[in-house]
Amino acid sequence: MSGKIYVVAGPSGVGKGTVIKRLFELDKNLSLSISATTRQPREGEVDGVNYYFITYDRFQEIIENGGFLEHAEYVGNFYGTPKQPVIDKAEEGFDVILEIEVQGAMQVLENMPGAKGIFILPPSFEELEKRLKGRGTETDESVMRRLETAANELGCINMFDYYVVNDTVEGAANRILEIIESRRGIEDDEE
Ligand code: 5GP
């Protein structure tokens, strides 16, 4: 039986990365999709682990070849999900997690009927701003643009199947796991 596809989205700074890291410690039957991006690597980020860091020209080439499941521009950079690895891993029986922004998430939810959307919410907008600033990796301008984008992203929340508030990492990771476990063994057309 094939695995299922979950699109996990939510505003930048909400802690998606940390929650997903914990989720992968809790369950071994998951596979994380590695995205391609034209953004510059941050300190400590490794090509092929965090992202495939590619040029704008290469990104366009992949789009033309139909190699992305979805792609989007986010705060001046391009991000895309390589299609084949997602299909391969799902066929191998893994539940595949895509950690992507909202425009891309909506493309996947519209094009892949079996995929489910999980939206991660901050406990409050103030908390989100605090987390983004505390991260120390963004310039003031980038924090501002990410907050503006977050406000727009919240407007798309009704496209998602599940909401999870990231009050604590442990709590949020466990709630996502419950969602995934509750759907194991169910065929897509039984829903
Ligand atoms: P960051 O620059 O902070 O790594 O990521 C910025 C945003 O892009 C985050 O919301 C992240 O989830 C999203 N993102 C990462 N990979 C992809 C992707 O393949 N497709 C889309 N649409 N968004 C992505």
Short mmCIF file of C-alpha atoms and ligand atoms in Angstrom, two decimals:
data_model
loop_
_atom_site.label_atom_id
_atom_site.label_comp_id
_atom_site.label_asym_id
_atom_site.label_seq_id
_atom_site.Cartn_x
_atom_site.Cartn_y
_atom_site.Cartn_z
CA MET A 1 0.00 0.00 0.00
CA SER A 2 1.40 3.42 -0.92
CA GLY A 3 2.18 6.15 1.54
CA LYS A 4 0.30 9.43 1.67
CA ILE A 5 1.39 12.96 0.94
CA TYR A 6 1.14 15.71 3.57
CA VAL A 7 1.75 19.34 2.84
CA VAL A 8 2.81 21.17 5.98
CA ALA A 9 2.63 24.93 5.67
CA GLY A 10 2.47 27.93 7.95
CA PRO A 11 4.10 31.32 8.27
CA SER A 12 7.87 31.68 8.28
CA GLY A 13 9.07 31.67 11.89
CA VAL A 14 6.20 29.50 13.14
CA GLY A 15 8.67 26.70 13.87
CA LYS A 16 7.70 24.25 11.10
CA GLY A 17 11.28 23.01 10.77
CA THR A 18 11.66 22.22 14.48
CA VAL A 19 8.27 20.54 14.71
CA ILE A 20 8.99 18.41 11.64
CA LYS A 21 12.40 17.43 12.98
CA ARG A 22 10.70 16.17 16.16
CA LEU A 23 8.04 14.40 14.09
CA PHE A 24 10.77 12.46 12.26
CA GLU A 25 12.27 11.37 15.59
CA LEU A 26 8.87 10.07 16.68
CA ASP A 27 8.08 8.08 13.52
CA LYS A 28 10.36 6.22 11.13
CA ASN A 29 7.90 5.66 8.30
CA LEU A 30 8.13 9.22 7.04
CA SER A 31 10.13 10.74 4.22
CA LEU A 32 10.93 14.45 3.96
CA SER A 33 10.92 15.98 0.50
CA ILE A 34 14.06 18.04 -0.18
CA SER A 35 13.21 21.20 -2.09
CA ALA A 36 15.22 23.07 -4.68
CA THR A 37 15.76 26.80 -4.15
CA THR A 38 17.52 29.74 -5.74
CA ARG A 39 18.08 31.26 -2.27
CA GLN A 40 21.65 31.46 -0.95
CA PRO A 41 22.49 28.86 1.73
CA ARG A 42 22.41 30.12 5.31
CA GLU A 43 25.35 29.33 7.53
CA GLY A 44 25.34 25.63 8.33
CA GLU A 45 22.95 24.65 5.53
CA VAL A 46 24.18 21.80 3.35
CA ASP A 47 23.39 21.25 -0.34
CA GLY A 48 21.35 18.08 -0.81
CA VAL A 49 20.41 17.97 2.90
CA ASN A 50 18.50 21.18 3.67
CA TYR A 51 17.86 22.10 0.04
CA TYR A 52 19.25 21.64 -3.42
CA PHE A 53 20.76 25.08 -3.94
CA ILE A 54 20.49 25.79 -7.65
CA THR A 55 20.74 28.73 -10.05
CA TYR A 56 17.76 30.59 -11.46
CA ASP A 57 18.52 29.15 -14.94
CA ARG A 58 18.56 25.58 -13.65
CA PHE A 59 15.30 26.27 -11.79
CA GLN A 60 13.64 27.45 -15.02
CA GLU A 61 14.95 24.38 -16.86
CA ILE A 62 13.34 22.06 -14.29
CA ILE A 63 10.03 23.94 -14.62
CA GLU A 64 10.17 23.56 -18.42
CA ASN A 65 10.86 19.83 -18.10
CA GLY A 66 7.86 19.42 -15.78
CA GLY A 67 10.15 18.29 -12.98
CA PHE A 68 8.42 20.14 -10.12
CA LEU A 69 5.31 19.00 -8.31
CA GLU A 70 4.82 22.66 -7.40
CA HIS A 71 6.92 25.79 -7.30
CA ALA A 72 6.55 29.31 -6.00
CA GLU A 73 8.32 32.58 -5.48
CA TYR A 74 8.74 33.55 -1.86
CA VAL A 75 10.30 36.82 -0.64
CA GLY A 76 12.37 37.22 -3.82
CA ASN A 77 13.56 33.62 -4.21
CA PHE A 78 12.20 30.55 -5.96
CA TYR A 79 11.38 27.27 -4.26
CA GLY A 80 10.18 24.01 -5.81
CA THR A 81 9.44 20.39 -4.90
CA PRO A 82 11.16 17.83 -7.16
CA LYS A 83 8.35 15.57 -8.37
CA GLN A 84 9.92 12.13 -8.87
CA PRO A 85 11.36 11.58 -5.36
CA VAL A 86 7.93 12.29 -3.82
CA ILE A 87 6.23 9.73 -6.08
CA ASP A 88 9.00 7.14 -5.53
CA LYS A 89 8.93 7.44 -1.73
CA ALA A 90 5.12 7.26 -1.56
CA GLU A 91 5.22 4.13 -3.76
CA GLU A 92 7.79 2.61 -1.41
CA GLY A 93 5.20 3.03 1.36
CA PHE A 94 6.53 6.11 3.15
CA ASP A 95 4.24 8.96 4.15
CA VAL A 96 5.88 11.94 2.46
CA ILE A 97 6.05 15.35 4.15
CA LEU A 98 6.39 18.53 2.08
CA GLU A 99 7.35 21.54 4.18
CA ILE A 100 6.47 24.38 1.83
CA GLU A 101 4.87 27.82 1.72
CA VAL A 102 1.19 28.41 1.13
CA GLN A 103 1.04 29.11 -2.65
CA GLY A 104 2.90 25.87 -3.38
CA ALA A 105 0.84 23.98 -0.82
CA MET A 106 -2.37 25.04 -2.57
CA GLN A 107 -1.00 23.84 -5.94
CA VAL A 108 -0.36 20.40 -4.45
CA LEU A 109 -3.77 20.26 -2.71
CA GLU A 110 -5.52 21.20 -5.95
CA ASN A 111 -3.56 18.82 -8.20
CA MET A 112 -3.21 15.77 -5.97
CA PRO A 113 -6.57 14.65 -4.59
CA GLY A 114 -5.01 12.29 -2.03
CA ALA A 115 -2.70 14.93 -0.51
CA LYS A 116 -3.75 16.55 2.78
CA GLY A 117 -2.82 19.98 4.05
CA ILE A 118 -1.72 20.68 7.61
CA PHE A 119 -1.45 24.36 8.58
CA ILE A 120 0.77 25.23 11.53
CA LEU A 121 -0.32 28.30 13.46
CA PRO A 122 1.65 30.41 15.93
CA PRO A 123 0.06 30.83 19.38
CA SER A 124 -0.22 34.56 18.43
CA PHE A 125 1.07 37.05 15.85
CA GLU A 126 3.22 38.74 18.54
CA GLU A 127 4.84 35.41 19.29
CA LEU A 128 5.57 34.94 15.58
CA GLU A 129 7.34 38.31 15.36
CA LYS A 130 9.36 37.47 18.47
CA ARG A 131 10.42 34.10 17.02
CA LEU A 132 11.39 35.60 13.64
CA LYS A 133 13.52 38.31 15.26
CA GLY A 134 15.00 35.87 17.76
CA ARG A 135 16.20 33.61 14.94
CA GLY A 136 18.85 36.20 14.14
CA THR A 137 19.27 35.01 10.55
CA GLU A 138 17.04 37.60 8.89
CA THR A 139 17.63 41.29 8.21
CA ASP A 140 15.02 43.79 9.51
CA GLU A 141 13.65 44.05 5.98
CA SER A 142 13.38 40.28 5.61
CA VAL A 143 11.58 40.02 9.00
CA MET A 144 9.14 42.70 7.87
CA ARG A 145 8.48 41.01 4.51
CA ARG A 146 8.07 37.61 6.14
CA LEU A 147 5.52 39.09 8.61
CA GLU A 148 3.57 40.70 5.77
CA THR A 149 3.63 37.39 3.89
CA ALA A 150 2.48 35.60 7.06
CA ALA A 151 -0.57 37.84 7.32
CA ASN A 152 -1.51 36.97 3.70
CA GLU A 153 -0.83 33.29 4.27
CA LEU A 154 -3.29 33.20 7.18
CA GLY A 155 -5.98 34.17 4.67
CA CYS A 156 -5.52 30.81 2.87
CA ILE A 157 -6.02 28.69 5.94
CA ASN A 158 -9.44 27.41 4.87
CA MET A 159 -7.80 25.47 2.00
CA PHE A 160 -6.15 23.17 4.55
CA ASP A 161 -7.54 19.98 6.05
CA TYR A 162 -6.01 20.27 9.54
CA TYR A 163 -4.71 23.06 11.80
CA VAL A 164 -2.08 22.56 14.46
CA VAL A 165 -1.06 25.32 16.90
CA ASN A 166 2.65 25.25 17.67
CA ASP A 167 2.38 26.05 21.36
CA THR A 168 5.08 23.52 22.22
CA VAL A 169 7.20 21.53 19.78
CA GLU A 170 6.35 18.25 21.50
CA GLY A 171 2.62 18.96 21.47
CA ALA A 172 2.54 20.08 17.83
CA ALA A 173 4.67 17.13 16.61
CA ASN A 174 2.42 14.68 18.43
CA ARG A 175 -0.74 16.20 17.02
CA ILE A 176 0.65 15.89 13.48
CA LEU A 177 1.61 12.29 14.20
CA GLU A 178 -1.93 11.56 15.39
CA ILE A 179 -3.30 12.90 12.09
CA ILE A 180 -0.89 10.74 10.07
CA GLU A 181 -1.50 7.61 12.16
CA SER A 182 -5.26 8.03 11.97
CA ARG A 183 -5.06 7.84 8.15
CA ARG A 184 -2.72 4.85 7.85
CA GLY A 185 -4.46 1.86 6.35
CA ILE A 186 -7.22 4.00 4.83
CA GLU A 187 -7.38 4.04 1.02
CA ASP A 188 -7.71 7.54 -0.50
CA ASP A 189 -11.04 6.68 -2.10
CA GLU A 190 -12.48 5.51 1.25
CA GLU A 191 -12.38 9.07 2.60
P1 5GP B 1 13.35 29.54 4.00
O1 5GP B 1 13.97 30.57 3.09
O2 5GP B 1 13.05 30.12 5.36
O3 5GP B 1 14.13 28.24 4.06
O4 5GP B 1 11.94 29.13 3.37
C1 5GP B 1 11.02 30.11 3.05
C2 5GP B 1 9.67 29.48 2.79
O5 5GP B 1 9.74 28.65 1.63
C3 5GP B 1 9.21 28.57 3.94
O6 5GP B 1 7.83 28.87 4.20
C4 5GP B 1 9.36 27.18 3.37
O7 5GP B 1 8.40 26.29 3.92
C5 5GP B 1 9.09 27.42 1.91
N1 5GP B 1 9.58 26.37 1.03
C6 5GP B 1 10.63 25.54 1.20
N2 5GP B 1 10.73 24.68 0.18
C7 5GP B 1 9.69 24.94 -0.65
C8 5GP B 1 9.22 24.35 -1.87
O8 5GP B 1 9.76 23.39 -2.42
N3 5GP B 1 8.11 24.89 -2.42
C9 5GP B 1 7.45 25.95 -1.88
N4 5GP B 1 6.37 26.37 -2.50
N5 5GP B 1 7.85 26.50 -0.73
C10 5GP B 1 8.97 26.02 -0.12
#
